[in-house]
Structures are given as structure tokens and as C-alpha cells.
PDB file of C-alpha atoms in Angstrom:
ATOM      1  CA  UNK S 130      68.072 155.300 140.652  1.00 41.00           C
ATOM      2  CA  UNK S 131      67.529 155.646 144.348  1.00 44.00           C
ATOM      3  CA  UNK S 132      66.738 158.730 146.329  1.00 45.00           C
ATOM      4  CA  UNK S 133      68.642 159.251 149.566  1.00 48.00           C
ATOM      5  CA  UNK S 134      68.099 161.607 152.502  1.00 51.00           C
ATOM      6  CA  UNK S 135      69.800 164.393 150.552  1.00 49.00           C
ATOM      7  CA  UNK S 136      67.100 164.216 147.888  1.00 48.00           C
ATOM      8  CA  UNK S 137      69.544 163.733 145.010  1.00 45.00           C
ATOM      9  CA  UNK S 138      68.919 160.770 142.781  1.00 44.00           C
ATOM     10  CA  UNK S 139      71.732 158.229 142.644  1.00 41.00           C
ATOM     11  CA  UNK S 140      73.780 160.144 145.176  1.00 35.00           C
ATOM     12  CA  UNK S 141      75.975 157.811 147.189  1.00 42.00           C
ATOM     13  CA  UNK S 142      78.200 159.791 149.547  1.00 51.00           C
ATOM     14  CA  UNK S 143      81.784 158.677 149.985  1.00 44.00           C
ATOM     15  CA  UNK S 144      81.292 158.570 153.729  1.00 48.00           C
ATOM     16  CA  UNK S 145      80.526 161.020 156.465  1.00 69.00           C
ATOM     17  CA  UNK S 146      83.318 162.827 158.255  1.00 79.00           C
ATOM     18  CA  UNK S 147      83.281 160.500 161.239  1.00 83.00           C
ATOM     19  CA  UNK S 148      83.686 157.388 159.108  1.00 85.00           C
ATOM     20  CA  UNK S 149      86.594 159.017 157.284  1.00 87.00           C
ATOM     21  CA  UNK S 150      88.116 159.881 160.669  1.00 89.00           C
ATOM     22  CA  UNK S 151      87.685 156.281 161.853  1.00 90.00           C
ATOM     23  CA  UNK S 152      89.130 154.953 158.604  1.00 91.00           C
ATOM     24  CA  UNK S 153      92.224 157.139 158.753  1.00 93.00           C
ATOM     25  CA  UNK S 154      92.791 156.403 162.443  1.00 93.00           C
ATOM     26  CA  UNK S 155      92.496 152.651 161.877  1.00 93.00           C
ATOM     27  CA  UNK S 156      94.978 152.845 159.003  1.00 94.00           C
ATOM     28  CA  UNK S 157      97.480 155.048 160.876  1.00 94.00           C
ATOM     29  CA  UNK S 158      97.272 153.196 164.178  1.00 92.00           C
ATOM     30  CA  UNK S 159      97.242 149.855 162.361  1.00 93.00           C
ATOM     31  CA  UNK S 160     100.520 150.755 160.678  1.00 95.00           C
ATOM     32  CA  UNK S 161     101.966 151.926 163.996  1.00 92.00           C
ATOM     33  CA  UNK S 162     100.783 148.729 165.730  1.00 89.00           C
ATOM     34  CA  UNK S 163     102.380 146.725 162.919  1.00 92.00           C
ATOM     35  CA  UNK S 164     105.723 148.431 163.549  1.00 90.00           C
ATOM     36  CA  UNK S 165     105.255 148.090 167.310  1.00 85.00           C
ATOM     37  CA  UNK S 166     104.800 144.362 166.773  1.00 86.00           C
ATOM     38  CA  UNK S 167     107.870 144.203 164.568  1.00 89.00           C
ATOM     39  CA  UNK S 168     109.847 146.021 167.249  1.00 84.00           C
ATOM     40  CA  UNK S 169     108.718 143.554 169.924  1.00 80.00           C
ATOM     41  CA  UNK S 170     109.603 140.575 167.724  1.00 84.00           C
ATOM     42  CA  UNK S 171     113.003 141.881 166.606  1.00 83.00           C
ATOM     43  CA  UNK S 172     114.215 143.662 169.743  1.00 74.00           C
ATOM     44  CA  UNK S 173     112.156 143.121 172.814  1.00 61.00           C
ATOM     45  CA  UNK S 174     114.646 144.884 175.100  1.00 60.00           C
ATOM     46  CA  UNK S 175     113.161 148.181 173.860  1.00 56.00           C
ATOM     47  CA  UNK S 176     110.117 147.514 176.033  1.00 56.00           C
ATOM     48  CA  UNK S 177     109.966 147.825 179.796  1.00 56.00           C
ATOM     49  CA  UNK S 178     109.306 144.564 181.588  1.00 59.00           C
ATOM     50  CA  UNK S 179     107.442 144.624 184.884  1.00 59.00           C
ATOM     51  CA  UNK S 180     108.069 141.587 187.056  1.00 61.00           C
ATOM     52  CA  UNK S 181     104.777 141.367 188.974  1.00 62.00           C
ATOM     53  CA  UNK S 182     102.147 141.983 186.335  1.00 58.00           C
ATOM     54  CA  UNK S 183      99.109 139.728 186.423  1.00 53.00           C
ATOM     55  CA  UNK S 184      98.942 139.224 182.633  1.00 55.00           C
ATOM     56  CA  UNK S 185     102.544 138.256 182.011  1.00 59.00           C
ATOM     57  CA  UNK S 186     103.199 137.051 178.467  1.00 62.00           C
ATOM     58  CA  UNK S 187     106.253 136.728 176.304  1.00 68.00           C
ATOM     59  CA  UNK S 188     107.002 139.970 174.461  1.00 72.00           C
ATOM     60  CA  UNK S 189     107.431 138.069 171.210  1.00 78.00           C
ATOM     61  CA  UNK S 190     103.850 136.810 171.543  1.00 79.00           C
ATOM     62  CA  UNK S 191     102.665 140.378 172.109  1.00 79.00           C
ATOM     63  CA  UNK S 192     104.665 141.407 169.082  1.00 82.00           C
ATOM     64  CA  UNK S 193     102.880 138.892 166.886  1.00 88.00           C
ATOM     65  CA  UNK S 194      99.501 139.971 168.275  1.00 87.00           C
ATOM     66  CA  UNK S 195     100.181 143.632 167.496  1.00 85.00           C
ATOM     67  CA  UNK S 196     101.582 142.768 164.086  1.00 91.00           C
ATOM     68  CA  UNK S 197      98.547 140.706 163.018  1.00 93.00           C
ATOM     69  CA  UNK S 198      95.955 143.054 164.496  1.00 93.00           C
ATOM     70  CA  UNK S 199      97.769 146.039 162.984  1.00 92.00           C
ATOM     71  CA  UNK S 200      97.479 144.501 159.526  1.00 94.00           C
ATOM     72  CA  UNK S 201      93.795 143.733 160.153  1.00 94.00           C
ATOM     73  CA  UNK S 202      93.222 147.337 161.260  1.00 93.00           C
ATOM     74  CA  UNK S 203      94.758 148.626 158.026  1.00 94.00           C
ATOM     75  CA  UNK S 204      92.572 146.274 155.968  1.00 93.00           C
ATOM     76  CA  UNK S 205      89.378 147.294 157.766  1.00 92.00           C
ATOM     77  CA  UNK S 206      90.386 150.966 157.575  1.00 92.00           C
ATOM     78  CA  UNK S 207      90.759 150.647 153.821  1.00 92.00           C
ATOM     79  CA  UNK S 208      87.404 148.858 153.697  1.00 90.00           C
ATOM     80  CA  UNK S 209      85.810 151.823 155.456  1.00 88.00           C
ATOM     81  CA  UNK S 210      86.709 154.033 152.507  1.00 86.00           C
ATOM     82  CA  UNK S 211      83.649 152.609 150.762  1.00 83.00           C
ATOM     83  CA  UNK S 212      80.328 152.803 152.562  1.00 73.00           C
ATOM     84  CA  UNK S 213      79.859 149.207 153.673  1.00 79.00           C
ATOM     85  CA  UNK S 214      78.151 147.775 156.700  1.00 83.00           C
ATOM     86  CA  UNK S 215      80.672 144.911 157.099  1.00 84.00           C
ATOM     87  CA  UNK S 216      83.540 147.379 157.405  1.00 85.00           C
ATOM     88  CA  UNK S 217      81.722 149.423 160.064  1.00 88.00           C
ATOM     89  CA  UNK S 218      80.871 146.338 162.100  1.00 91.00           C
ATOM     90  CA  UNK S 219      84.371 144.940 161.596  1.00 92.00           C
ATOM     91  CA  UNK S 220      85.864 148.282 162.604  1.00 92.00           C
ATOM     92  CA  UNK S 221      83.916 148.373 165.861  1.00 94.00           C
ATOM     93  CA  UNK S 222      84.761 144.757 166.712  1.00 95.00           C
ATOM     94  CA  UNK S 223      88.431 145.145 165.781  1.00 94.00           C
ATOM     95  CA  UNK S 224      88.810 148.441 167.646  1.00 94.00           C
ATOM     96  CA  UNK S 225      87.255 146.797 170.704  1.00 95.00           C
ATOM     97  CA  UNK S 226      89.723 143.922 170.508  1.00 94.00           C
ATOM     98  CA  UNK S 227      92.594 146.378 170.075  1.00 92.00           C
ATOM     99  CA  UNK S 228      91.486 148.312 173.165  1.00 94.00           C
ATOM    100  CA  UNK S 229      91.754 145.063 175.150  1.00 92.00           C
ATOM    101  CA  UNK S 230      95.103 144.106 173.585  1.00 87.00           C
ATOM    102  CA  UNK S 231      96.548 147.551 174.345  1.00 86.00           C
ATOM    103  CA  UNK S 232      95.192 147.405 177.894  1.00 88.00           C
ATOM    104  CA  UNK S 233      96.933 144.083 178.455  1.00 82.00           C
ATOM    105  CA  UNK S 234     100.200 145.459 177.077  1.00 79.00           C
ATOM    106  CA  UNK S 235     100.099 148.547 179.341  1.00 81.00           C
ATOM    107  CA  UNK S 236     103.071 147.516 181.505  1.00 77.00           C
ATOM    108  CA  UNK S 237     105.377 147.082 178.512  1.00 74.00           C
ATOM    109  CA  UNK S 238     104.710 150.387 176.758  1.00 78.00           C
ATOM    110  CA  UNK S 239     102.396 152.435 179.009  1.00 82.00           C
ATOM    111  CA  UNK S 240     102.175 155.833 177.308  1.00 89.00           C
ATOM    112  CA  UNK S 241     101.642 154.467 173.817  1.00 86.00           C
ATOM    113  CA  UNK S 242      99.108 151.917 175.093  1.00 87.00           C
ATOM    114  CA  UNK S 243      97.042 154.707 176.693  1.00 93.00           C
ATOM    115  CA  UNK S 244      97.154 156.783 173.497  1.00 93.00           C
ATOM    116  CA  UNK S 245      96.120 153.757 171.424  1.00 92.00           C
ATOM    117  CA  UNK S 246      93.263 152.935 173.824  1.00 94.00           C
ATOM    118  CA  UNK S 247      91.980 156.502 173.533  1.00 95.00           C
ATOM    119  CA  UNK S 248      92.188 156.506 169.739  1.00 94.00           C
ATOM    120  CA  UNK S 249      90.567 153.096 169.298  1.00 93.00           C
ATOM    121  CA  UNK S 250      87.795 154.209 171.663  1.00 95.00           C
ATOM    122  CA  UNK S 251      87.286 157.289 169.468  1.00 93.00           C
ATOM    123  CA  UNK S 252      87.091 154.992 166.427  1.00 92.00           C
ATOM    124  CA  UNK S 253      84.384 152.926 168.132  1.00 94.00           C
ATOM    125  CA  UNK S 254      82.443 156.084 168.947  1.00 91.00           C
ATOM    126  CA  UNK S 255      82.805 157.464 165.422  1.00 89.00           C
ATOM    127  CA  UNK S 256      81.586 154.256 163.813  1.00 89.00           C
ATOM    128  CA  UNK S 257      78.643 153.870 166.184  1.00 88.00           C
ATOM    129  CA  UNK S 258      77.162 157.381 166.031  1.00 84.00           C
ATOM    130  CA  UNK S 259      77.274 158.046 162.301  1.00 73.00           C
ATOM    131  CA  UNK S 260      74.110 157.638 160.234  1.00 66.00           C
ATOM    132  CA  UNK S 261      74.459 156.563 156.640  1.00 58.00           C
ATOM    133  CA  UNK S 262      71.683 156.043 154.075  1.00 57.00           C
ATOM    134  CA  UNK S 263      71.857 152.271 154.545  1.00 54.00           C
ATOM    135  CA  UNK S 264      71.083 152.454 158.283  1.00 50.00           C
ATOM    136  CA  UNK S 265      67.542 152.971 159.561  1.00 50.00           C
TER     137      UNK S 265
END
């Protein structure tokens, strides 16, 4: 049996509050990004199209990006439910990528992109500041 910082033998905490927050946010926003991607693939006239945007891509391509990254966010969010270093690192990397993807899709869905950028930034912060028994 191992002794952790709490002094209890064999005690392995589920996760701290910030990791649970990050996990839930990745799952929720991953599901919403999945549906956002589905919406862009099925009916791209829902989105606003700006004619003179520097990063102009096909909305169907953006839909597939959001769909795939949304599924990855759900998977990593579920992985964060257990205290594992790979899930924390994957969560930070994936949230960083999703911040960039949502920044690039700002002209098509501006309000939601800003909300998603803020939430993924909060996920990065939550996963970087928490101390678990496996970190020095």
C-alpha cells in the first residue's frame, strides 16, 4: 500500500475538483462540437459566410473537423475520470487544438466560437494547475 499526501494508506482520489471540471467541460463541449460539425455537414446554410476572411475553407471541411475533434474531446474527457497522466496531457493538447480550430471558425459562428474558446482555455488552466499525487 502506498501513502499519499493525505496520509491515508491506499487512498487514490477520484480526481480533484478542477480535473472533474475539465472532464465535464470536455465531454459537454465535445458533444456540442460534434453536433456543430453535424450541422455544418448536413446544412451549411445555418452558418454565416463572410466573403473576405483570410482563412476561408469549405464549411463541410469545418464540419468534419468539429465532428472528429468533438469525438476526441469526449474520449479524453471520459479518460480524465480516472487519474491518468496521459489524459491530462491529451486534454491540454486537445483543448489547445480546439482553441485554434474555434478561432479559425470565428467568422462562421462567432458567438459560439468565443464561448468555446473561453471554455477550452478554462480546461487548459484547470488541467495545468491541479496537483495530483502522481505529479511532483
